[in-house]
Coordinates of C-alpha atoms and ligand atoms in Angstrom, one line a residue:
M1 CA 83.4 -187.7 114.6
S2 CA 82.4 -191.4 114.3
G3 CA 79.0 -193.0 113.8
T4 CA 75.9 -191.1 113.0
A5 CA 75.2 -187.8 114.7
P6 CA 72.4 -187.9 117.4
L7 CA 69.1 -186.8 115.9
K8 CA 68.2 -183.2 116.8
R9 CA 64.6 -182.3 116.7
L10 CA 63.4 -179.7 114.2
Y11 CA 59.9 -178.2 114.3
I12 CA 58.9 -176.1 111.4
K13 CA 55.5 -174.3 111.4
T14 CA 54.4 -172.9 108.0
Y15 CA 52.1 -170.0 107.5
G16 CA 50.6 -168.7 104.3
C17 CA 51.1 -169.7 100.7
Q18 CA 52.4 -172.9 99.0
M19 CA 55.7 -171.2 98.3
N20 CA 56.3 -171.2 102.0
V21 CA 55.4 -174.9 102.1
Y22 CA 58.0 -175.5 99.5
D23 CA 60.6 -173.4 101.3
S24 CA 59.9 -175.2 104.6
E25 CA 60.6 -178.5 102.9
R26 CA 63.8 -177.1 101.5
M27 CA 64.9 -175.8 104.9
A28 CA 64.4 -179.3 106.3
D29 CA 66.5 -180.7 103.5
V30 CA 69.4 -178.3 104.2
L31 CA 69.3 -179.1 107.9
A32 CA 69.1 -182.9 107.6
P33 CA 72.9 -183.3 107.0
L34 CA 73.4 -181.5 110.4
G35 CA 71.4 -184.2 112.1
Y36 CA 68.1 -182.4 112.3
G37 CA 65.0 -184.6 111.9
V38 CA 61.5 -183.1 111.5
T39 CA 59.1 -183.5 114.4
D40 CA 55.5 -182.5 114.4
S41 CA 55.4 -180.8 117.8
P42 CA 57.5 -177.9 119.2
E43 CA 57.7 -179.4 122.7
G44 CA 61.3 -180.2 123.4
A45 CA 62.5 -179.4 119.9
D46 CA 66.1 -178.3 119.5
L47 CA 65.3 -175.9 116.6
V48 CA 62.0 -174.2 116.0
V49 CA 61.4 -172.4 112.7
L50 CA 58.4 -170.3 112.1
N51 CA 58.1 -169.8 108.3
T52 CA 55.9 -166.7 108.3
C53 CA 53.4 -164.8 106.1
H54 CA 53.0 -161.1 106.0
I55 CA 50.1 -160.8 103.5
R56 CA 47.4 -159.7 106.0
E57 CA 47.7 -158.0 109.4
K58 CA 46.2 -161.1 111.2
A59 CA 48.9 -163.3 109.7
T60 CA 51.6 -161.1 111.2
E61 CA 50.0 -160.9 114.6
K62 CA 49.7 -164.7 114.7
V63 CA 53.5 -165.0 114.5
Y64 CA 54.0 -162.8 117.6
S65 CA 51.4 -164.7 119.6
E66 CA 52.9 -168.1 118.5
L67 CA 56.4 -166.8 119.5
G68 CA 55.1 -166.0 123.0
Q69 CA 54.0 -169.7 123.4
I70 CA 57.3 -171.0 122.0
K71 CA 59.2 -168.9 124.4
M72 CA 57.5 -170.7 127.3
L73 CA 58.5 -174.1 125.8
K74 CA 62.1 -172.8 125.4
R75 CA 62.1 -172.0 129.1
E76 CA 60.6 -175.3 130.1
K77 CA 63.1 -177.2 128.1
Q78 CA 66.0 -175.4 129.7
A79 CA 64.5 -175.7 133.2
A80 CA 64.2 -179.4 132.7
G81 CA 67.8 -179.6 131.8
G82 CA 66.9 -180.4 128.2
G83 CA 69.4 -177.9 126.7
T84 CA 68.7 -175.0 124.5
M85 CA 65.9 -174.5 122.0
T86 CA 67.0 -172.3 119.0
I87 CA 64.1 -170.2 117.7
A88 CA 64.3 -168.9 114.1
V89 CA 61.8 -166.7 112.3
A90 CA 61.8 -167.1 108.5
G91 CA 59.6 -166.0 105.7
C92 CA 58.0 -162.7 104.8
V93 CA 57.5 -161.3 108.3
A94 CA 61.3 -161.9 108.8
Q95 CA 61.9 -160.0 105.6
A96 CA 59.6 -157.1 106.4
E97 CA 60.2 -156.7 110.2
G98 CA 63.8 -157.8 110.4
E99 CA 65.5 -156.8 113.7
E100 CA 62.2 -155.5 115.1
I101 CA 61.3 -159.2 115.8
L102 CA 64.4 -159.6 117.9
R103 CA 63.4 -156.4 119.8
R104 CA 59.8 -157.5 120.3
Q105 CA 60.6 -161.1 121.3
P106 CA 64.0 -161.6 122.9
A107 CA 63.7 -165.4 122.9
V108 CA 64.2 -165.3 119.1
D109 CA 67.7 -166.3 118.1
L110 CA 67.6 -165.8 114.4
V111 CA 65.7 -163.9 111.8
V112 CA 66.2 -165.1 108.2
G113 CA 64.5 -163.8 105.0
P114 CA 63.3 -165.9 102.1
Q115 CA 66.4 -165.5 100.0
S116 CA 68.8 -166.8 102.7
Y117 CA 67.6 -170.3 103.6
H118 CA 70.7 -172.0 102.0
Q119 CA 72.7 -170.1 104.7
L120 CA 70.7 -171.7 107.5
P121 CA 73.3 -174.2 108.8
E122 CA 75.9 -171.4 109.0
L123 CA 73.4 -169.0 110.6
I124 CA 72.4 -171.5 113.2
A125 CA 76.0 -172.2 114.1
R126 CA 76.6 -168.5 114.5
A127 CA 73.4 -168.0 116.5
H128 CA 74.6 -170.7 118.9
R129 CA 77.8 -168.7 119.4
A130 CA 76.1 -165.3 119.8
R131 CA 72.5 -164.7 120.4
G132 CA 70.5 -162.4 118.1
E133 CA 72.5 -162.4 114.9
R134 CA 70.5 -161.2 112.0
L135 CA 71.3 -161.7 108.4
A136 CA 69.5 -159.6 105.8
A137 CA 68.0 -161.3 102.7
D138 CA 70.4 -159.7 100.3
F139 CA 71.7 -162.8 98.6
A140 CA 70.9 -163.4 94.9
A141 CA 67.9 -165.7 94.4
D142 CA 69.8 -168.0 91.9
E143 CA 72.5 -168.6 94.5
K144 CA 69.8 -169.7 96.9
F145 CA 68.4 -172.2 94.4
D146 CA 71.8 -173.5 93.4
A147 CA 72.5 -174.2 97.0
L148 CA 69.1 -175.7 97.7
T149 CA 68.6 -178.1 94.7
A150 CA 71.2 -180.6 95.8
E151 CA 69.4 -182.6 98.5
R152 CA 65.7 -182.6 97.7
R153 CA 63.9 -185.4 99.5
P154 CA 60.2 -185.5 98.6
T155 CA 57.8 -186.9 101.2
G156 CA 54.9 -187.9 99.0
V157 CA 53.8 -188.5 95.4
S158 CA 52.9 -184.9 94.8
A159 CA 55.5 -182.1 95.2
F160 CA 55.8 -178.4 94.9
L161 CA 58.5 -176.9 92.8
T162 CA 59.2 -173.2 92.9
V163 CA 60.0 -171.8 89.4
Q164 CA 59.5 -168.1 89.9
E165 CA 59.7 -165.7 92.8
G166 CA 58.7 -162.1 93.4
C167 CA 56.4 -159.7 91.8
D168 CA 56.6 -156.5 89.7
K169 CA 52.8 -155.9 89.5
F170 CA 52.4 -153.7 92.6
C171 CA 48.7 -154.2 93.2
T172 CA 48.0 -151.3 95.6
F173 CA 46.9 -153.6 98.5
C174 CA 49.7 -156.1 98.4
V175 CA 53.0 -156.4 100.3
V176 CA 54.5 -159.1 98.1
P177 CA 56.5 -156.9 95.8
Y178 CA 58.2 -155.5 98.9
T179 CA 58.7 -158.7 100.8
R180 CA 59.6 -161.0 98.0
G181 CA 61.3 -158.5 95.7
A182 CA 61.3 -158.3 91.9
E183 CA 60.1 -161.0 89.5
W184 CA 62.8 -163.6 89.0
S185 CA 62.7 -166.9 87.2
R186 CA 64.8 -170.0 87.7
P187 CA 66.6 -171.4 84.6
A188 CA 64.5 -174.1 82.9
E189 CA 67.4 -176.6 83.0
A190 CA 67.6 -176.3 86.8
I191 CA 63.9 -176.9 87.1
E192 CA 64.0 -179.8 84.8
A193 CA 66.8 -181.4 86.8
E194 CA 64.8 -181.0 90.0
A195 CA 61.7 -182.4 88.4
R196 CA 63.7 -185.4 87.1
S197 CA 65.1 -186.1 90.5
L198 CA 61.6 -185.9 92.1
A199 CA 60.2 -188.2 89.4
G200 CA 63.1 -190.6 90.1
Q201 CA 62.0 -190.7 93.7
G202 CA 58.4 -191.6 93.0
V203 CA 56.8 -188.2 92.6
R204 CA 54.0 -188.3 90.0
E205 CA 52.7 -184.8 90.2
V206 CA 54.4 -181.4 90.5
T207 CA 52.8 -178.1 91.2
L208 CA 55.0 -175.3 89.7
L209 CA 55.0 -172.4 92.1
G210 CA 55.5 -168.6 91.8
Q211 CA 53.9 -165.5 93.1
N212 CA 53.3 -164.8 89.4
V213 CA 54.0 -168.2 88.0
N214 CA 52.7 -167.5 84.5
A215 CA 55.1 -164.5 84.3
Y216 CA 57.8 -167.2 84.2
A217 CA 60.5 -165.7 82.0
G218 CA 62.9 -168.7 81.5
E219 CA 63.3 -170.3 78.1
G220 CA 60.0 -170.9 76.4
G221 CA 57.9 -169.2 79.1
L222 CA 55.6 -171.2 81.3
A223 CA 54.1 -173.0 78.4
G224 CA 57.5 -174.2 77.2
L225 CA 58.4 -175.3 80.7
V226 CA 55.2 -177.3 81.0
R227 CA 55.8 -179.0 77.7
R228 CA 59.4 -179.8 78.7
L229 CA 58.4 -181.3 82.1
A230 CA 55.6 -183.2 80.5
R231 CA 58.2 -185.3 78.7
I232 CA 59.8 -186.6 81.9
E233 CA 59.1 -190.3 82.4
G234 CA 56.9 -191.0 85.4
L235 CA 55.8 -187.4 85.8
D236 CA 52.1 -187.7 84.9
R237 CA 50.6 -184.5 86.3
I238 CA 51.6 -180.9 86.1
R239 CA 49.9 -178.0 87.8
Y240 CA 50.9 -174.4 88.4
T241 CA 49.9 -171.6 90.7
T242 CA 49.3 -168.6 91.2
S243 CA 48.7 -166.8 87.9
H244 CA 47.9 -163.2 87.0
P245 CA 45.3 -162.6 84.3
R246 CA 47.6 -160.3 82.4
D247 CA 50.3 -163.0 81.9
M248 CA 47.8 -165.6 80.7
D249 CA 49.2 -165.9 77.1
E250 CA 48.1 -167.8 74.0
A251 CA 50.9 -170.3 74.3
L252 CA 49.8 -171.3 77.9
I253 CA 46.1 -171.5 76.8
A254 CA 47.2 -173.8 73.9
A255 CA 49.1 -175.9 76.4
H256 CA 45.9 -176.5 78.3
A257 CA 44.3 -177.8 75.1
E258 CA 47.3 -179.9 74.0
V259 CA 49.3 -181.2 76.9
P260 CA 47.4 -184.1 78.6
E261 CA 49.8 -183.9 81.7
L262 CA 48.7 -180.3 82.3
M263 CA 45.7 -180.7 84.7
P264 CA 42.4 -178.9 84.0
Y265 CA 42.6 -176.6 86.9
L266 CA 43.5 -172.9 86.9
H267 CA 43.8 -170.5 89.8
L268 CA 43.3 -167.1 88.2
P269 CA 42.6 -164.4 90.8
V270 CA 40.4 -161.5 89.7
Q271 CA 40.1 -159.8 93.2
S272 CA 37.0 -157.7 92.2
G273 CA 34.3 -157.5 89.5
S274 CA 34.2 -153.7 89.5
D275 CA 36.3 -151.8 87.0
R276 CA 36.6 -148.8 89.3
I277 CA 38.0 -150.9 92.1
L278 CA 40.2 -152.9 89.7
K279 CA 41.7 -149.7 88.5
A280 CA 42.3 -148.5 92.1
M281 CA 43.9 -151.8 92.8
N282 CA 46.2 -151.4 89.8
R283 CA 45.2 -154.8 88.5
A284 CA 45.6 -153.9 84.8
H285 CA 42.5 -156.0 83.8
T286 CA 38.8 -155.2 83.7
A287 CA 36.0 -157.4 84.6
E288 CA 35.1 -157.8 80.9
S289 CA 38.7 -158.6 79.8
Y290 CA 38.7 -161.3 82.6
R291 CA 35.4 -162.7 81.4
R292 CA 36.7 -162.9 77.8
L293 CA 39.9 -164.5 79.0
I294 CA 38.0 -167.2 80.9
E295 CA 35.9 -167.8 77.7
K296 CA 39.1 -168.3 75.7
I297 CA 40.5 -170.7 78.2
R298 CA 37.3 -172.7 78.3
A299 CA 37.2 -172.9 74.5
A300 CA 40.6 -174.5 74.7
R301 CA 39.8 -176.8 77.7
P302 CA 36.0 -176.9 78.2
D303 CA 36.1 -178.8 81.5
I304 CA 38.7 -176.7 83.2
A305 CA 38.0 -175.9 86.9
I306 CA 38.4 -172.2 87.6
S307 CA 39.5 -171.0 91.0
G308 CA 40.1 -167.4 92.1
D309 CA 40.9 -164.9 94.9
F310 CA 38.6 -162.1 96.0
I311 CA 39.0 -159.1 98.2
V312 CA 36.0 -157.5 99.8
G313 CA 36.0 -154.0 101.3
F314 CA 38.9 -152.5 99.3
P315 CA 38.9 -148.7 100.1
G316 CA 36.1 -147.0 98.2
E317 CA 34.2 -150.2 97.5
R318 CA 30.5 -149.3 97.4
D319 CA 27.5 -151.6 97.3
A320 CA 27.4 -151.4 93.5
D321 CA 31.0 -152.4 93.2
F322 CA 30.4 -155.4 95.5
E323 CA 27.3 -156.4 93.4
A324 CA 29.5 -156.3 90.3
T325 CA 31.8 -158.8 92.0
L326 CA 28.9 -161.1 92.8
Q327 CA 27.7 -160.8 89.2
L328 CA 31.2 -161.7 87.8
I329 CA 31.2 -164.8 90.1
R330 CA 27.8 -165.8 88.8
D331 CA 29.0 -165.4 85.2
V332 CA 32.2 -167.3 85.6
G333 CA 31.2 -170.1 87.9
Y334 CA 34.0 -171.1 90.2
A335 CA 35.1 -174.6 91.3
S336 CA 36.8 -173.1 94.3
A337 CA 38.0 -169.8 95.7
F338 CA 39.8 -167.9 98.4
S339 CA 38.2 -164.7 99.7
F340 CA 39.6 -162.1 102.0
K341 CA 38.5 -159.0 103.8
Y342 CA 40.8 -156.1 102.7
S343 CA 43.6 -155.8 105.3
R344 CA 45.4 -152.5 105.5
R345 CA 49.1 -153.0 105.1
P346 CA 51.4 -150.1 106.1
G347 CA 53.5 -148.9 103.3
T348 CA 51.2 -150.0 100.5
P349 CA 49.4 -147.3 98.4
A350 CA 45.9 -148.5 99.3
S351 CA 46.6 -148.1 103.0
A352 CA 46.6 -144.3 102.4
L353 CA 43.4 -144.2 100.3
P354 CA 40.3 -142.5 101.5
G355 CA 37.1 -144.5 101.9
Q356 CA 38.4 -147.3 104.2
V357 CA 35.4 -149.6 104.6
A358 CA 33.9 -150.4 108.0
E359 CA 34.7 -153.8 109.5
E360 CA 30.9 -154.7 109.8
V361 CA 30.4 -153.9 106.1
K362 CA 33.4 -156.1 105.2
D363 CA 32.0 -158.9 107.3
E364 CA 28.6 -158.7 105.7
R365 CA 30.0 -158.7 102.2
L366 CA 32.4 -161.6 103.0
T367 CA 29.5 -163.7 104.3
R368 CA 27.4 -163.1 101.1
L369 CA 30.4 -163.7 98.9
L370 CA 31.3 -166.9 100.7
A371 CA 27.7 -168.2 100.4
L372 CA 27.7 -167.7 96.7
L373 CA 31.2 -169.3 96.2
E374 CA 30.4 -172.2 98.5
A375 CA 27.2 -173.0 96.6
Q376 CA 29.2 -172.9 93.3
Q377 CA 31.8 -175.2 94.8
Q378 CA 29.2 -177.7 95.9
A379 CA 27.5 -177.6 92.5
F380 CA 30.8 -178.1 90.7
N381 CA 31.5 -181.1 92.9
E382 CA 28.0 -182.5 92.4
R383 CA 28.5 -182.4 88.7
Q384 CA 31.2 -185.1 89.0
A385 CA 28.8 -187.6 90.5
G386 CA 28.4 -190.6 88.2
R387 CA 31.7 -189.8 86.3
V388 CA 34.8 -191.9 86.3
L389 CA 37.8 -189.7 87.2
P390 CA 41.5 -190.7 87.3
V391 CA 42.6 -190.2 90.9
L392 CA 46.2 -189.9 92.0
F393 CA 46.1 -191.5 95.5
E394 CA 48.3 -189.8 98.0
K395 CA 47.8 -191.1 101.5
P396 CA 45.7 -193.2 103.9
G397 CA 42.4 -191.7 104.8
R398 CA 41.0 -191.1 108.3
H399 CA 38.9 -194.2 108.3
P400 CA 40.5 -197.7 108.2
G401 CA 40.7 -199.1 104.7
Q402 CA 40.2 -195.7 103.1
I403 CA 42.7 -193.9 100.9
I404 CA 42.7 -190.3 99.6
G405 CA 43.8 -188.7 96.4
R406 CA 43.1 -185.9 94.0
S407 CA 41.0 -185.7 90.9
P408 CA 42.3 -183.8 87.9
Y409 CA 40.3 -180.8 89.1
L410 CA 42.2 -180.9 92.5
Q411 CA 39.2 -182.2 94.4
A412 CA 40.0 -184.5 97.3
V413 CA 38.6 -188.0 96.6
H414 CA 38.1 -190.7 99.2
A415 CA 37.8 -194.4 98.3
T416 CA 37.9 -197.7 100.0
A417 CA 41.0 -199.3 98.5
P418 CA 44.2 -201.0 99.5
D419 CA 47.2 -198.8 100.6
R420 CA 49.3 -200.3 97.7
L421 CA 47.4 -198.0 95.3
I422 CA 49.0 -194.9 97.0
G423 CA 51.2 -193.4 94.3
Q424 CA 49.0 -194.7 91.5
I425 CA 46.5 -193.0 89.2
V426 CA 43.4 -195.1 89.3
P427 CA 39.9 -194.7 87.8
V428 CA 37.3 -194.0 90.4
R429 CA 33.6 -193.8 89.9
I430 CA 32.3 -190.8 91.9
E431 CA 29.3 -191.7 94.0
S432 CA 28.7 -188.6 96.2
A433 CA 29.9 -185.1 96.6
A434 CA 30.3 -182.8 99.6
R435 CA 31.6 -179.2 99.4
N436 CA 35.2 -180.2 100.2
S437 CA 35.5 -183.7 98.9
L438 CA 34.2 -186.5 96.7
A439 CA 33.6 -190.1 97.6
G440 CA 33.9 -192.9 95.1
V441 CA 34.6 -196.6 94.3
L442 CA 37.4 -198.1 92.2
D443 CA 36.1 -198.5 88.7
L444 CA 37.3 -202.0 87.9
E445 CA 35.8 -202.0 84.4
T446 CA 38.0 -199.2 83.1
A447 CA 41.0 -200.1 85.3
Ligands
LIG501 N1 50.0 -163.0 92.8 C1 48.7 -163.5 93.1 C2 47.7 -162.7 92.4 O1 48.0 -161.6 91.8 O2 46.6 -163.0 92.4 C3 48.4 -163.5 94.6 C4 49.4 -163.6 95.6 S1 48.8 -163.1 97.2 C5 50.0 -163.9 98.1 C6 47.4 -164.1 97.5 C7 46.1 -163.3 97.7 O3 46.1 -162.6 98.9 C8 45.8 -162.2 96.7 O4 45.3 -162.8 95.5 C9 44.8 -161.4 97.4 O5 43.5 -161.8 97.1 C10 45.1 -161.6 98.9 N2 45.7 -160.3 99.4 C11 46.9 -159.8 99.2 N3 47.0 -158.6 99.9 C12 45.9 -158.5 100.6 C13 45.4 -157.5 101.5 N4 46.1 -156.4 101.8 N5 44.2 -157.7 102.1 C14 43.5 -158.8 101.8 N6 43.8 -159.7 100.9 C15 45.0 -159.6 100.3
LIG502 FE1 50.5 -159.1 95.2 FE2 49.4 -158.2 92.9 FE3 51.8 -159.2 92.9 FE4 49.7 -160.8 93.2 S1 50.2 -159.6 91.4 S2 51.6 -160.8 94.4 S3 48.4 -159.6 94.4 S4 51.2 -157.4 93.9

């Protein structure tokens, strides 16, 4: 073959967690040498990948309805003489449903589980030869990462970096231990090499990812990894998500006090404030042990922004249990949070529990929970007004002349400033706060 291959259009739609966002980027990286360039619309694409999420029932249903629409685009492309559109389903729905997807939606060419992305070029070639080939996700996770680390091409100044996968906790409501498998940690050297390569390409912030990131079991644990990465020239900010309260050890808390590169933000899901419900969820912490843990973390890093996950309407949840959750939220004071109605997942222990909560009750509880959490988020943001915060600018804003970045507490910050500041950490005086963002001006005195 001579010259450059014609560019084929790749459309990837990502559902669910940040680990999927990371995986989607890596899929684009493995496919780039085959001539695939990422496009932001599925129309006319040569390859469509849906990187799916299985966590709640709605997330799974969405995939099937999206597939129905993509099938139409595939037909239109063919009818217009535009050639074939290969449709691949990746992620946790692929892992959980496997060949069922091919049965339910015949337009799908390929189903690929989260451990097999490095095989994508080969799988796509095989799918082109024979429709409907399905590869099970039975490859070792380290093999996947070895194959994927080679060609990382970051697109911005902040990047995700997966360090841990899987879960051994078996919360009774959750499918992750079944879809993502057992806890597994990447070797620290491989992570450091990836982080160095990212920093060399202008990345200033990494977010270390894992379903249980603070269960990271590589050399030195997560605290050791954070300290190791903090030494990399040019890498100024480190974050990590998502953590489990039971793996929040002294060394990691100390890192929050001692490592300036570790940002003062912690996503530490509690799920419920009722010990009875926590026990039924198999969470292995109580509301009180969680409160004490937060106190300890705040003693180490007083300004830390705490974020969490909550589930309302877990089977057997009574009004008093829900009130205990509200009380815990009041006691802790969250900077941000994600809240969900309990979704019954076939095969998980909670799906068989008595006392499933009526949908209207879940709705009503979620509304009250959200009102409290949103008020806390607004209050947290308002407390930043008048402060000068270092902001890592990431991209142009929606309005001309405006750029957007993140505060140390992960708040979006808008400022009127030249584009050349994108990629830099600049002091910004915060002037006003909304629930989802802050606005400020460059602080030239401290700059
Ligand atoms: N490992 C993390 C932890 O323990 O907090 C969470 C990972 S999970 C992908 C993200 C969140 O989804 C959970 O914290 C939980 O709040 C929510 N979730 C998981 N299963 C759920 C279910 N069956 N119904 C509703 N929410 C669920
Ligand atoms: Fe799911 Fe619990 Fe594991 Fe988090 S810790 S991924 S909620 S089983």
